Amino acid sequence: MTDKHLSTQFDAELSGISTRVLEMGGLVEAQVAQAVEALSAFSADLANTVLKTEERVNQMEVEIDRDLSTIIARRQPTARDLRLLIAVSKTIANLERVGDEAARIARTVQRLINAGVSSRLRLPMSDLSYEAELATTQLRKALDAFARLDVDRALEVLKTDDQIDKEFDGLMRKLITYMMEDPRTISSSIDLVFVAKAIERVGDHAKNLAEVIIYVVKGTDVRHNTPDAVENMVR
């Protein structure tokens, strides 16, 4: 078998795995959106859908991880190809954790419904929806950067990460105000604190994905640096 044929097979295997990673990313992005919609609508059915999808996401992580191990053992890739495989492993781990956060929100919805909390209770649902939109947009950008191995797109994710943090801080202040003004909201507001934190972590995982993409393309570990510092490192 010629080296060219081996290389073609390897490229096909990498392409196949990348496609499955993007499929997994699409699933977890939908999970987050459905979890927030379940909260907004107080929908037990949507919450159950999110939890069922979680099982599929977990299975995809196991399957892709297994195939990565097989490729590394059989092909013994070097340099950028090895970086890409390592990056894929880190990517699916972050995506699985995004799914965990969506499942956490879904379980909160179930708990609120079971506790008899009214959907009419004064709570900052629009703020939570906005935070979730920011987080899913970040995730979508990171997945797009992964598909294209686009450093500029990855840098966009890093530069806009603080928007989610600011929204989270604003939500915390609003929830504290609600609890002080109306003691009836204390229990549900505490649940929403954990929801807001789960959404904020989705943004963190999108940031992690962006850092992984830069590592693949540039071979530079940019973790624990400011966006400006990262840009200087890769330019």
PDB file of C-alpha atoms in Angstrom:
ATOM      1  CA  MET A   1       0.000   0.000   0.000  1.00  0.00           C
ATOM      2  CA  THR A   2       1.478   3.348  -1.034  1.00  0.00           C
ATOM      3  CA  ASP A   3       2.102   6.263   1.318  1.00  0.00           C
ATOM      4  CA  LYS A   4      -0.304   8.327  -0.781  1.00  0.00           C
ATOM      5  CA  HIS A   5      -3.062   5.754  -0.288  1.00  0.00           C
ATOM      6  CA  LEU A   6      -2.399   5.667   3.448  1.00  0.00           C
ATOM      7  CA  SER A   7      -2.530   9.461   3.558  1.00  0.00           C
ATOM      8  CA  THR A   8      -5.838   9.482   1.669  1.00  0.00           C
ATOM      9  CA  GLN A   9      -7.318   6.977   4.121  1.00  0.00           C
ATOM     10  CA  PHE A  10      -6.094   9.011   7.075  1.00  0.00           C
ATOM     11  CA  ASP A  11      -7.593  12.210   5.639  1.00  0.00           C
ATOM     12  CA  ALA A  12     -10.913  10.408   5.160  1.00  0.00           C
ATOM     13  CA  GLU A  13     -10.845   9.201   8.770  1.00  0.00           C
ATOM     14  CA  LEU A  14     -10.098  12.714  10.044  1.00  0.00           C
ATOM     15  CA  SER A  15     -12.888  14.152   7.910  1.00  0.00           C
ATOM     16  CA  GLY A  16     -15.325  11.563   9.208  1.00  0.00           C
ATOM     17  CA  ILE A  17     -14.487  12.297  12.820  1.00  0.00           C
ATOM     18  CA  SER A  18     -14.719  16.065  12.268  1.00  0.00           C
ATOM     19  CA  THR A  19     -18.187  15.619  10.772  1.00  0.00           C
ATOM     20  CA  ARG A  20     -19.309  13.646  13.823  1.00  0.00           C
ATOM     21  CA  VAL A  21     -17.900  16.289  16.161  1.00  0.00           C
ATOM     22  CA  LEU A  22     -19.955  18.939  14.379  1.00  0.00           C
ATOM     23  CA  GLU A  23     -23.028  16.697  14.611  1.00  0.00           C
ATOM     24  CA  MET A  24     -22.406  16.374  18.350  1.00  0.00           C
ATOM     25  CA  GLY A  25     -22.008  20.145  18.561  1.00  0.00           C
ATOM     26  CA  GLY A  26     -25.328  20.666  16.820  1.00  0.00           C
ATOM     27  CA  LEU A  27     -27.007  18.332  19.300  1.00  0.00           C
ATOM     28  CA  VAL A  28     -25.697  20.127  22.379  1.00  0.00           C
ATOM     29  CA  GLU A  29     -26.486  23.548  20.913  1.00  0.00           C
ATOM     30  CA  ALA A  30     -30.086  22.390  20.414  1.00  0.00           C
ATOM     31  CA  GLN A  31     -30.076  20.958  23.929  1.00  0.00           C
ATOM     32  CA  VAL A  32     -29.230  24.314  25.477  1.00  0.00           C
ATOM     33  CA  ALA A  33     -31.875  26.117  23.416  1.00  0.00           C
ATOM     34  CA  GLN A  34     -34.519  23.511  24.314  1.00  0.00           C
ATOM     35  CA  ALA A  35     -33.578  23.610  28.002  1.00  0.00           C
ATOM     36  CA  VAL A  36     -34.035  27.381  28.158  1.00  0.00           C
ATOM     37  CA  GLU A  37     -37.275  27.140  26.187  1.00  0.00           C
ATOM     38  CA  ALA A  38     -38.451  24.464  28.637  1.00  0.00           C
ATOM     39  CA  LEU A  39     -37.763  26.888  31.462  1.00  0.00           C
ATOM     40  CA  SER A  40     -39.523  29.792  29.747  1.00  0.00           C
ATOM     41  CA  ALA A  41     -42.597  27.676  28.961  1.00  0.00           C
ATOM     42  CA  PHE A  42     -42.462  25.522  32.098  1.00  0.00           C
ATOM     43  CA  SER A  43     -42.589  22.513  29.742  1.00  0.00           C
ATOM     44  CA  ALA A  44     -41.953  19.082  31.259  1.00  0.00           C
ATOM     45  CA  ASP A  45     -42.025  17.527  27.782  1.00  0.00           C
ATOM     46  CA  LEU A  46     -39.191  19.725  26.516  1.00  0.00           C
ATOM     47  CA  ALA A  47     -37.196  19.061  29.684  1.00  0.00           C
ATOM     48  CA  ASN A  48     -37.596  15.315  29.081  1.00  0.00           C
ATOM     49  CA  THR A  49     -36.436  15.764  25.473  1.00  0.00           C
ATOM     50  CA  VAL A  50     -33.261  17.475  26.682  1.00  0.00           C
ATOM     51  CA  LEU A  51     -32.510  14.622  29.090  1.00  0.00           C
ATOM     52  CA  LYS A  52     -33.077  11.995  26.393  1.00  0.00           C
ATOM     53  CA  THR A  53     -30.719  13.838  24.045  1.00  0.00           C
ATOM     54  CA  GLU A  54     -28.117  13.794  26.819  1.00  0.00           C
ATOM     55  CA  GLU A  55     -27.932  10.015  26.526  1.00  0.00           C
ATOM     56  CA  ARG A  56     -27.108  10.312  22.809  1.00  0.00           C
ATOM     57  CA  VAL A  57     -24.494  13.014  23.430  1.00  0.00           C
ATOM     58  CA  ASN A  58     -22.769  10.848  26.024  1.00  0.00           C
ATOM     59  CA  GLN A  59     -22.755   7.899  23.645  1.00  0.00           C
ATOM     60  CA  MET A  60     -21.268  10.019  20.845  1.00  0.00           C
ATOM     61  CA  GLU A  61     -18.446  11.137  23.132  1.00  0.00           C
ATOM     62  CA  VAL A  62     -17.583   7.521  23.964  1.00  0.00           C
ATOM     63  CA  GLU A  63     -17.721   6.434  20.309  1.00  0.00           C
ATOM     64  CA  ILE A  64     -15.610   9.301  18.968  1.00  0.00           C
ATOM     65  CA  ASP A  65     -13.075   8.910  21.781  1.00  0.00           C
ATOM     66  CA  ARG A  66     -12.756   5.201  20.992  1.00  0.00           C
ATOM     67  CA  ASP A  67     -12.205   5.900  17.299  1.00  0.00           C
ATOM     68  CA  LEU A  68      -9.596   8.536  18.121  1.00  0.00           C
ATOM     69  CA  SER A  69      -7.638   6.015  20.162  1.00  0.00           C
ATOM     70  CA  THR A  70      -7.791   3.531  17.287  1.00  0.00           C
ATOM     71  CA  ILE A  71      -6.547   6.085  14.752  1.00  0.00           C
ATOM     72  CA  ILE A  72      -3.677   7.223  16.966  1.00  0.00           C
ATOM     73  CA  ALA A  73      -2.580   3.630  17.576  1.00  0.00           C
ATOM     74  CA  ARG A  74      -2.855   2.590  13.919  1.00  0.00           C
ATOM     75  CA  ARG A  75      -1.665   5.717  12.082  1.00  0.00           C
ATOM     76  CA  GLN A  76       0.852   7.105  14.588  1.00  0.00           C
ATOM     77  CA  PRO A  77       0.266  10.680  13.355  1.00  0.00           C
ATOM     78  CA  THR A  78       2.791  13.421  13.889  1.00  0.00           C
ATOM     79  CA  ALA A  79       2.840  17.220  14.158  1.00  0.00           C
ATOM     80  CA  ARG A  80      -0.364  18.980  13.127  1.00  0.00           C
ATOM     81  CA  ASP A  81      -2.358  15.778  12.586  1.00  0.00           C
ATOM     82  CA  LEU A  82      -1.632  14.678  16.143  1.00  0.00           C
ATOM     83  CA  ARG A  83      -2.568  18.141  17.431  1.00  0.00           C
ATOM     84  CA  LEU A  84      -5.869  17.873  15.577  1.00  0.00           C
ATOM     85  CA  LEU A  85      -6.662  14.506  17.136  1.00  0.00           C
ATOM     86  CA  ILE A  86      -5.808  15.793  20.608  1.00  0.00           C
ATOM     87  CA  ALA A  87      -7.944  18.846  19.913  1.00  0.00           C
ATOM     88  CA  VAL A  88     -10.875  16.676  18.852  1.00  0.00           C
ATOM     89  CA  SER A  89     -10.607  14.781  22.138  1.00  0.00           C
ATOM     90  CA  LYS A  90     -10.695  18.055  24.087  1.00  0.00           C
ATOM     91  CA  THR A  91     -13.531  19.359  21.926  1.00  0.00           C
ATOM     92  CA  ILE A  92     -15.855  16.421  22.513  1.00  0.00           C
ATOM     93  CA  ALA A  93     -15.106  16.584  26.248  1.00  0.00           C
ATOM     94  CA  ASN A  94     -16.190  20.241  26.288  1.00  0.00           C
ATOM     95  CA  LEU A  95     -19.270  19.496  24.181  1.00  0.00           C
ATOM     96  CA  GLU A  96     -20.278  16.697  26.547  1.00  0.00           C
ATOM     97  CA  ARG A  97     -20.029  19.156  29.430  1.00  0.00           C
ATOM     98  CA  VAL A  98     -22.243  21.616  27.551  1.00  0.00           C
ATOM     99  CA  GLY A  99     -24.773  18.793  27.347  1.00  0.00           C
ATOM    100  CA  ASP A 100     -24.388  18.305  31.094  1.00  0.00           C
ATOM    101  CA  GLU A 101     -25.247  21.965  31.673  1.00  0.00           C
ATOM    102  CA  ALA A 102     -28.330  21.688  29.456  1.00  0.00           C
ATOM    103  CA  ALA A 103     -29.406  18.596  31.397  1.00  0.00           C
ATOM    104  CA  ARG A 104     -28.881  20.494  34.660  1.00  0.00           C
ATOM    105  CA  ILE A 105     -31.257  23.217  33.445  1.00  0.00           C
ATOM    106  CA  ALA A 106     -33.803  20.583  32.369  1.00  0.00           C
ATOM    107  CA  ARG A 107     -33.720  18.945  35.799  1.00  0.00           C
ATOM    108  CA  THR A 108     -34.245  22.363  37.378  1.00  0.00           C
ATOM    109  CA  VAL A 109     -37.336  22.817  35.204  1.00  0.00           C
ATOM    110  CA  GLN A 110     -38.650  19.461  36.393  1.00  0.00           C
ATOM    111  CA  ARG A 111     -37.991  20.423  40.005  1.00  0.00           C
ATOM    112  CA  LEU A 112     -39.787  23.766  39.660  1.00  0.00           C
ATOM    113  CA  ILE A 113     -42.789  22.138  38.001  1.00  0.00           C
ATOM    114  CA  ASN A 114     -42.952  19.384  40.623  1.00  0.00           C
ATOM    115  CA  ALA A 115     -42.739  22.015  43.376  1.00  0.00           C
ATOM    116  CA  GLY A 116     -45.780  23.760  41.924  1.00  0.00           C
ATOM    117  CA  VAL A 117     -43.966  26.995  41.073  1.00  0.00           C
ATOM    118  CA  SER A 118     -46.174  29.168  38.887  1.00  0.00           C
ATOM    119  CA  SER A 119     -44.900  30.308  35.498  1.00  0.00           C
ATOM    120  CA  ARG A 120     -46.517  33.657  36.326  1.00  0.00           C
ATOM    121  CA  LEU A 121     -44.135  34.238  39.237  1.00  0.00           C
ATOM    122  CA  ARG A 122     -42.058  37.367  38.685  1.00  0.00           C
ATOM    123  CA  LEU A 123     -38.689  36.044  37.523  1.00  0.00           C
ATOM    124  CA  PRO A 124     -36.122  37.363  34.984  1.00  0.00           C
ATOM    125  CA  MET A 125     -36.886  34.853  32.224  1.00  0.00           C
ATOM    126  CA  SER A 126     -36.126  37.281  29.399  1.00  0.00           C
ATOM    127  CA  ASP A 127     -32.693  37.949  30.915  1.00  0.00           C
ATOM    128  CA  LEU A 128     -31.981  34.223  31.135  1.00  0.00           C
ATOM    129  CA  SER A 129     -33.072  33.772  27.523  1.00  0.00           C
ATOM    130  CA  TYR A 130     -30.756  36.588  26.435  1.00  0.00           C
ATOM    131  CA  GLU A 131     -27.812  35.089  28.339  1.00  0.00           C
ATOM    132  CA  ALA A 132     -28.555  31.723  26.708  1.00  0.00           C
ATOM    133  CA  GLU A 133     -28.659  33.334  23.252  1.00  0.00           C
ATOM    134  CA  LEU A 134     -25.225  34.868  23.880  1.00  0.00           C
ATOM    135  CA  ALA A 135     -23.852  31.513  25.017  1.00  0.00           C
ATOM    136  CA  THR A 136     -25.287  29.499  22.124  1.00  0.00           C
ATOM    137  CA  THR A 137     -24.040  32.113  19.652  1.00  0.00           C
ATOM    138  CA  GLN A 138     -20.558  31.719  21.112  1.00  0.00           C
ATOM    139  CA  LEU A 139     -20.841  27.947  20.828  1.00  0.00           C
ATOM    140  CA  ARG A 140     -22.013  28.226  17.227  1.00  0.00           C
ATOM    141  CA  LYS A 141     -19.067  30.494  16.368  1.00  0.00           C
ATOM    142  CA  ALA A 142     -16.638  28.092  18.022  1.00  0.00           C
ATOM    143  CA  LEU A 143     -18.043  25.139  16.067  1.00  0.00           C
ATOM    144  CA  ASP A 144     -17.833  27.161  12.854  1.00  0.00           C
ATOM    145  CA  ALA A 145     -14.199  27.961  13.670  1.00  0.00           C
ATOM    146  CA  PHE A 146     -13.588  24.241  14.266  1.00  0.00           C
ATOM    147  CA  ALA A 147     -15.141  23.301  10.915  1.00  0.00           C
ATOM    148  CA  ARG A 148     -12.943  25.806   9.075  1.00  0.00           C
ATOM    149  CA  LEU A 149      -9.923  25.734  11.412  1.00  0.00           C
ATOM    150  CA  ASP A 150     -10.372  29.502  11.435  1.00  0.00           C
ATOM    151  CA  VAL A 151      -8.154  31.328  13.937  1.00  0.00           C
ATOM    152  CA  ASP A 152      -9.837  34.705  13.327  1.00  0.00           C
ATOM    153  CA  ARG A 153     -13.244  33.226  14.153  1.00  0.00           C
ATOM    154  CA  ALA A 154     -11.795  31.610  17.272  1.00  0.00           C
ATOM    155  CA  LEU A 155     -10.361  34.962  18.352  1.00  0.00           C
ATOM    156  CA  GLU A 156     -13.839  36.510  17.988  1.00  0.00           C
ATOM    157  CA  VAL A 157     -15.119  33.993  20.537  1.00  0.00           C
ATOM    158  CA  LEU A 158     -12.367  34.895  23.004  1.00  0.00           C
ATOM    159  CA  LYS A 159     -12.936  38.633  22.589  1.00  0.00           C
ATOM    160  CA  THR A 160     -16.683  38.460  23.235  1.00  0.00           C
ATOM    161  CA  ASP A 161     -16.572  36.014  26.146  1.00  0.00           C
ATOM    162  CA  ASP A 162     -16.846  38.800  28.726  1.00  0.00           C
ATOM    163  CA  GLN A 163     -20.339  39.719  27.427  1.00  0.00           C
ATOM    164  CA  ILE A 164     -21.740  36.537  28.973  1.00  0.00           C
ATOM    165  CA  ASP A 165     -19.914  37.218  32.242  1.00  0.00           C
ATOM    166  CA  LYS A 166     -21.421  40.721  32.404  1.00  0.00           C
ATOM    167  CA  GLU A 167     -24.894  39.370  31.699  1.00  0.00           C
ATOM    168  CA  PHE A 168     -24.438  36.757  34.428  1.00  0.00           C
ATOM    169  CA  ASP A 169     -23.400  39.430  36.937  1.00  0.00           C
ATOM    170  CA  GLY A 170     -26.454  41.517  36.027  1.00  0.00           C
ATOM    171  CA  LEU A 171     -28.717  38.506  36.486  1.00  0.00           C
ATOM    172  CA  MET A 172     -27.280  37.842  39.925  1.00  0.00           C
ATOM    173  CA  ARG A 173     -28.049  41.403  40.997  1.00  0.00           C
ATOM    174  CA  LYS A 174     -31.598  41.155  39.656  1.00  0.00           C
ATOM    175  CA  LEU A 175     -32.262  37.815  41.376  1.00  0.00           C
ATOM    176  CA  ILE A 176     -30.988  39.166  44.683  1.00  0.00           C
ATOM    177  CA  THR A 177     -33.340  42.133  44.306  1.00  0.00           C
ATOM    178  CA  TYR A 178     -36.281  39.825  43.606  1.00  0.00           C
ATOM    179  CA  MET A 179     -35.519  37.749  46.695  1.00  0.00           C
ATOM    180  CA  MET A 180     -35.274  40.843  48.887  1.00  0.00           C
ATOM    181  CA  GLU A 181     -38.523  42.313  47.547  1.00  0.00           C
ATOM    182  CA  ASP A 182     -40.594  39.125  47.546  1.00  0.00           C
ATOM    183  CA  PRO A 183     -39.638  36.228  49.857  1.00  0.00           C
ATOM    184  CA  ARG A 184     -41.900  33.928  47.819  1.00  0.00           C
ATOM    185  CA  THR A 185     -39.303  34.026  45.023  1.00  0.00           C
ATOM    186  CA  ILE A 186     -36.368  32.887  47.189  1.00  0.00           C
ATOM    187  CA  SER A 187     -36.542  29.172  46.427  1.00  0.00           C
ATOM    188  CA  SER A 188     -37.130  29.556  42.676  1.00  0.00           C
ATOM    189  CA  SER A 189     -34.582  32.391  42.448  1.00  0.00           C
ATOM    190  CA  ILE A 190     -31.916  30.141  43.956  1.00  0.00           C
ATOM    191  CA  ASP A 191     -32.745  27.542  41.308  1.00  0.00           C
ATOM    192  CA  LEU A 192     -32.345  30.227  38.643  1.00  0.00           C
ATOM    193  CA  VAL A 193     -28.941  31.183  40.040  1.00  0.00           C
ATOM    194  CA  PHE A 194     -27.801  27.670  39.143  1.00  0.00           C
ATOM    195  CA  VAL A 195     -29.454  27.943  35.734  1.00  0.00           C
ATOM    196  CA  ALA A 196     -27.659  31.223  35.038  1.00  0.00           C
ATOM    197  CA  LYS A 197     -24.374  29.652  36.130  1.00  0.00           C
ATOM    198  CA  ALA A 198     -24.981  26.661  33.854  1.00  0.00           C
ATOM    199  CA  ILE A 199     -25.514  29.008  30.909  1.00  0.00           C
ATOM    200  CA  GLU A 200     -22.371  30.947  31.808  1.00  0.00           C
ATOM    201  CA  ARG A 201     -20.429  27.678  31.764  1.00  0.00           C
ATOM    202  CA  VAL A 202     -21.675  26.997  28.229  1.00  0.00           C
ATOM    203  CA  GLY A 203     -19.885  30.200  27.265  1.00  0.00           C
ATOM    204  CA  ASP A 204     -16.779  28.999  29.101  1.00  0.00           C
ATOM    205  CA  HIS A 205     -16.789  25.766  27.109  1.00  0.00           C
ATOM    206  CA  ALA A 206     -17.157  27.713  23.861  1.00  0.00           C
ATOM    207  CA  LYS A 207     -14.092  29.700  24.908  1.00  0.00           C
ATOM    208  CA  ASN A 208     -12.236  26.443  25.581  1.00  0.00           C
ATOM    209  CA  LEU A 209     -13.111  25.241  22.069  1.00  0.00           C
ATOM    210  CA  ALA A 210     -11.752  28.457  20.580  1.00  0.00           C
ATOM    211  CA  GLU A 211      -8.465  27.994  22.441  1.00  0.00           C
ATOM    212  CA  VAL A 212      -8.236  24.421  21.153  1.00  0.00           C
ATOM    213  CA  ILE A 213      -8.674  25.590  17.554  1.00  0.00           C
ATOM    214  CA  ILE A 214      -5.836  28.081  17.916  1.00  0.00           C
ATOM    215  CA  TYR A 215      -3.674  25.282  19.331  1.00  0.00           C
ATOM    216  CA  VAL A 216      -4.395  23.082  16.301  1.00  0.00           C
ATOM    217  CA  VAL A 217      -3.620  25.748  13.726  1.00  0.00           C
ATOM    218  CA  LYS A 218      -0.762  27.595  15.421  1.00  0.00           C
ATOM    219  CA  GLY A 219       0.647  24.942  17.746  1.00  0.00           C
ATOM    220  CA  THR A 220       0.476  27.475  20.588  1.00  0.00           C
ATOM    221  CA  ASP A 221      -1.199  26.863  23.938  1.00  0.00           C
ATOM    222  CA  VAL A 222      -3.056  30.112  24.643  1.00  0.00           C
ATOM    223  CA  ARG A 223      -4.960  29.102  27.767  1.00  0.00           C
ATOM    224  CA  HIS A 224      -5.005  31.513  30.729  1.00  0.00           C
ATOM    225  CA  ASN A 225      -4.194  34.548  28.579  1.00  0.00           C
ATOM    226  CA  THR A 226      -6.239  37.652  27.821  1.00  0.00           C
ATOM    227  CA  PRO A 227      -7.739  37.933  24.318  1.00  0.00           C
ATOM    228  CA  ASP A 228      -5.308  40.746  23.465  1.00  0.00           C
ATOM    229  CA  ALA A 229      -2.366  38.649  24.597  1.00  0.00           C
ATOM    230  CA  VAL A 230      -3.621  35.688  22.556  1.00  0.00           C
ATOM    231  CA  GLU A 231      -3.924  37.844  19.452  1.00  0.00           C
ATOM    232  CA  ASN A 232      -0.336  39.032  19.885  1.00  0.00           C
ATOM    233  CA  MET A 233       0.818  35.436  20.336  1.00  0.00           C
ATOM    234  CA  VAL A 234      -0.707  34.164  17.104  1.00  0.00           C
ATOM    235  CA  ARG A 235      -0.156  37.109  14.774  1.00  0.00           C
TER     236      ARG A 235
END
